Amino acid sequence: MAAEGRRANRNASDHGCPDLEDNHMSTPVVTMRQLLESGVHFGHQTRRWNPKMKRFIFTERNGIYIIDLQKSLSYIDRAYDFVKETVAHGGTIMFIGTKKQAQEAIAEQAARVGMPYVNQRWLGGMLTNFSTVHKRLQRLKELEELDFDNVAASGLTKKELLMRRREKEKLERTLGGIRDMSRVPSAVWVVDTKKEHIGISEARKLNIPVVAILDTNCDPDEVDYPIPGNDDAIRAVGLLTRVVADAVAAGLMARAGAGRGGDDKPAVAGGAEPLAEWEQELLEGSAAPAAEAPAAEVTEAPEVTEVTEAPEATEAAEAAPVAENDAEAETAQADDAEQA
């Protein structure tokens, strides 16, 4: 009972403290537990790291760097707000991720919010030479209008149609994700900055902001809006890419006049997979300061005590056994008198 009372008092103090109300008015973009369950905190081996990432590293465990997820949460919020504002003002976000772990998430989340994406091979000049790329997009649309099954109506031979079909398939594979893009994007979302260094270089030449996952072997100076995290695990990449897609969706809603300020930050669903013991300690350690802070500011209410009985009820309860004892004494005296 006492523990429940203290827990209730602590929850009440959380809601009653003005500072906490300001910090938790909106739904969090993602929770610490979701990051842990997705493996966002796992970095590379200690021998494969960039010293510039030192400020984002929490500790080292079994030869693997562990990323500070408290900083990841704050950088996620910052990137979320930037993407949302960019899209709300009419901008577009290009999703870039050509490694196998990212291809599916990049295509799925970008298509969900109607944004361009590149998940196969990055063609040099996709940004810096977009006029030429745009011509190839026009060629792709021309090939899509051909009826490859009707040889007579096409006016082409079977061999020519076969060559056109192969050209169309190649263009779809490399440019299909940007087929509706008419200009360079307002910003880019990148998974694995080392693998996508050509795309990042082109974006920086055009002063296009870069939002990217930063693993422990990456250079943070190349990214404008970094998110410290694991860029190799499928679940981690999928979670962070979905967060960016949710920011795009929130920006589209705001652009359409349906935004609700901070209330449109959806929490990304996470699995219920159990955490390792040290990961659970990390989670509890991050939650401890937040739980202790309000208790220090707000005086804890007295613990729930047992209900005190009314004085009359107490006296009646005490008098009952006394009366029974008196009755027994009188009966004993009457028996003695009869025997005498």
Coordinates of N, CA and C in Angstrom, one line a residue, residues 8-87:
A8 N 1.7 6.8 -6.7 CA 0.6 7.7 -7.1 C 1.0 9.2 -6.8
N9 N 1.7 9.4 -5.7 CA 2.1 10.8 -5.4 C 3.1 11.3 -6.4
R10 N 4.1 10.4 -6.8 CA 5.0 10.8 -7.8 C 4.4 11.1 -9.1
N11 N 3.4 10.3 -9.5 CA 2.7 10.6 -10.8 C 2.0 11.9 -10.7
A12 N 1.4 12.1 -9.5 CA 0.6 13.4 -9.4 C 1.5 14.6 -9.4
S13 N 2.7 14.4 -8.8 CA 3.7 15.6 -8.8 C 4.2 15.8 -10.2
D14 N 4.3 14.7 -11.1 CA 4.7 14.9 -12.5 C 3.7 15.8 -13.2
H15 N 2.4 15.6 -13.0 CA 1.4 16.3 -13.7 C 1.3 17.7 -13.1
G16 N 1.7 17.9 -11.8 CA 1.4 19.2 -11.2 C 2.6 20.1 -11.4
C17 N 3.7 19.6 -11.8 CA 4.9 20.5 -11.9 C 4.9 21.3 -13.2
P18 N 4.9 22.6 -13.3 CA 4.8 23.4 -14.5 C 5.9 23.1 -15.5
D19 N 7.2 22.9 -14.9 CA 8.3 22.6 -15.8 C 8.1 21.3 -16.6
L20 N 7.7 20.3 -15.9 CA 7.5 19.0 -16.5 C 6.3 19.1 -17.5
E21 N 5.3 19.9 -17.3 CA 4.2 20.0 -18.2 C 4.7 20.6 -19.5
D22 N 5.6 21.6 -19.4 CA 6.2 22.2 -20.6 C 7.0 21.2 -21.4
N23 N 7.7 20.3 -20.8 CA 8.6 19.4 -21.5 C 7.9 18.2 -22.1
H24 N 6.7 17.9 -21.5 CA 6.0 16.7 -22.0 C 4.6 17.0 -22.5
M25 N 4.4 18.1 -23.0 CA 3.1 18.5 -23.6 C 2.8 17.6 -24.8
S26 N 3.9 17.3 -25.6 CA 3.6 16.5 -26.8 C 4.1 15.1 -26.7
T27 N 3.5 14.2 -27.5 CA 3.9 12.8 -27.5 C 5.3 12.7 -28.1
P28 N 6.2 11.9 -27.4 CA 7.5 11.7 -27.9 C 7.6 11.1 -29.3
V29 N 8.6 11.5 -30.1 CA 8.7 10.9 -31.4 C 9.1 9.4 -31.3
V30 N 9.9 9.1 -30.4 CA 10.3 7.7 -30.2 C 10.8 7.6 -28.7
T31 N 10.7 6.4 -28.2 CA 11.1 6.2 -26.8 C 12.4 5.6 -26.7
M32 N 13.0 5.7 -25.5 CA 14.3 5.0 -25.2 C 14.2 3.5 -25.4
R33 N 13.1 2.9 -24.9 CA 13.0 1.5 -25.0 C 12.9 1.0 -26.5
Q34 N 12.2 1.8 -27.3 CA 12.2 1.5 -28.8 C 13.5 1.5 -29.4
L35 N 14.3 2.5 -29.0 CA 15.7 2.6 -29.5 C 16.5 1.3 -29.1
L36 N 16.4 1.0 -27.8 CA 17.1 -0.2 -27.3 C 16.7 -1.5 -28.0
E37 N 15.4 -1.7 -28.1 CA 14.9 -2.9 -28.7 C 15.3 -3.0 -30.2
S38 N 15.5 -1.9 -30.9 CA 15.9 -1.9 -32.3 C 17.4 -2.0 -32.5
G39 N 18.1 -1.9 -31.4 CA 19.6 -1.9 -31.5 C 20.3 -0.7 -32.0
V40 N 19.6 0.5 -31.8 CA 20.2 1.7 -32.3 C 21.4 2.1 -31.5
H41 N 21.6 1.5 -30.3 CA 22.7 1.9 -29.4 C 24.0 1.2 -29.8
F42 N 24.0 0.2 -30.7 CA 25.2 -0.6 -31.0 C 26.0 0.2 -32.1
G43 N 27.3 0.5 -31.8 CA 28.2 1.1 -32.7 C 29.1 0.0 -33.3
H44 N 30.2 0.5 -33.9 CA 31.1 -0.4 -34.5 C 32.2 -0.9 -33.5
Q45 N 33.1 -1.8 -33.9 CA 34.1 -2.2 -33.0 C 35.0 -1.0 -32.7
T46 N 35.7 -1.1 -31.5 CA 36.4 0.0 -31.0 C 37.6 0.4 -31.9
R47 N 38.1 -0.6 -32.7 CA 39.2 -0.3 -33.6 C 38.7 0.4 -34.9
R48 N 37.4 0.4 -35.2 CA 36.8 1.0 -36.3 C 35.9 2.2 -35.9
W49 N 36.6 3.3 -35.7 CA 35.8 4.5 -35.2 C 36.4 5.8 -35.7
N50 N 35.6 6.8 -35.6 CA 36.0 8.2 -35.9 C 36.1 9.0 -34.6
P51 N 37.3 9.5 -34.3 CA 37.5 10.2 -33.0 C 36.5 11.4 -32.9
K52 N 36.0 11.9 -34.0 CA 35.0 13.0 -33.9 C 33.7 12.6 -33.3
M53 N 33.5 11.2 -33.3 CA 32.2 10.7 -32.7 C 32.3 10.5 -31.2
K54 N 33.4 10.8 -30.6 CA 33.6 10.5 -29.2 C 32.5 11.1 -28.3
R55 N 32.0 12.3 -28.7 CA 31.0 12.9 -27.8 C 29.7 12.2 -27.9
F56 N 29.5 11.4 -28.8 CA 28.2 10.6 -29.0 C 28.3 9.2 -28.4
I57 N 29.5 8.8 -27.9 CA 29.7 7.5 -27.4 C 29.5 7.4 -25.9
F58 N 28.6 6.5 -25.4 CA 28.3 6.4 -24.0 C 29.4 5.5 -23.2
T59 N 29.7 4.4 -23.8 CA 30.7 3.5 -23.2 C 31.1 2.4 -24.2
E60 N 32.0 1.5 -23.7 CA 32.4 0.4 -24.6 C 32.1 -0.9 -23.9
R61 N 31.6 -1.9 -24.7 CA 31.2 -3.2 -24.1 C 31.6 -4.3 -25.0
N62 N 32.5 -5.2 -24.6 CA 32.9 -6.3 -25.4 C 33.5 -5.9 -26.7
G63 N 34.3 -4.9 -26.7 CA 34.9 -4.4 -27.9 C 34.0 -3.7 -28.8
I64 N 32.8 -3.3 -28.4 CA 31.8 -2.6 -29.2 C 31.5 -1.3 -28.5
Y65 N 31.5 -0.2 -29.3 CA 31.1 1.1 -28.7 C 29.6 1.1 -28.6
I66 N 29.1 1.7 -27.4 CA 27.7 1.9 -27.2 C 27.4 3.4 -27.3
I67 N 26.4 3.7 -28.1 CA 26.1 5.1 -28.4 C 25.2 5.6 -27.3
D68 N 25.4 6.9 -27.0 CA 24.6 7.5 -25.9 C 23.2 7.8 -26.5
L69 N 22.2 7.0 -26.1 CA 20.8 7.2 -26.6 C 20.1 8.5 -26.1
Q70 N 20.6 9.0 -24.9 CA 20.0 10.3 -24.5 C 20.3 11.4 -25.5
K71 N 21.5 11.4 -26.0 CA 21.8 12.4 -27.1 C 21.1 12.0 -28.4
S72 N 20.9 10.7 -28.6 CA 20.2 10.3 -29.9 C 18.8 10.8 -29.8
L73 N 18.1 10.7 -28.7 CA 16.7 11.2 -28.5 C 16.6 12.7 -28.8
S74 N 17.6 13.5 -28.3 CA 17.5 14.9 -28.5 C 17.8 15.3 -30.0
Y75 N 18.7 14.6 -30.6 CA 19.0 14.8 -32.0 C 17.9 14.3 -32.9
I76 N 17.2 13.3 -32.5 CA 16.0 12.8 -33.3 C 14.9 13.9 -33.3
D77 N 14.7 14.5 -32.1 CA 13.7 15.6 -32.0 C 14.1 16.7 -32.9
R78 N 15.3 17.1 -32.9 CA 15.8 18.2 -33.7 C 15.6 17.9 -35.2
A79 N 16.0 16.7 -35.6 CA 15.9 16.3 -37.1 C 14.4 16.3 -37.4
Y80 N 13.6 15.7 -36.5 CA 12.1 15.6 -36.8 C 11.5 17.0 -37.1
D81 N 11.8 18.0 -36.2 CA 11.3 19.3 -36.4 C 11.8 20.0 -37.7
F82 N 13.0 19.7 -38.0 CA 13.6 20.3 -39.3 C 12.8 19.8 -40.5
V83 N 12.7 18.4 -40.5 CA 12.1 17.8 -41.7 C 10.6 18.2 -41.8
K84 N 9.9 18.3 -40.6 CA 8.5 18.7 -40.6 C 8.4 20.1 -41.2
E85 N 9.2 21.0 -40.7 CA 9.1 22.4 -41.1 C 9.5 22.6 -42.6
T86 N 10.5 21.8 -43.0 CA 10.9 21.9 -44.4 C 9.7 21.5 -45.4
V87 N 9.1 20.4 -45.0 CA 8.0 19.9 -45.9 C 6.7 20.8 -45.7

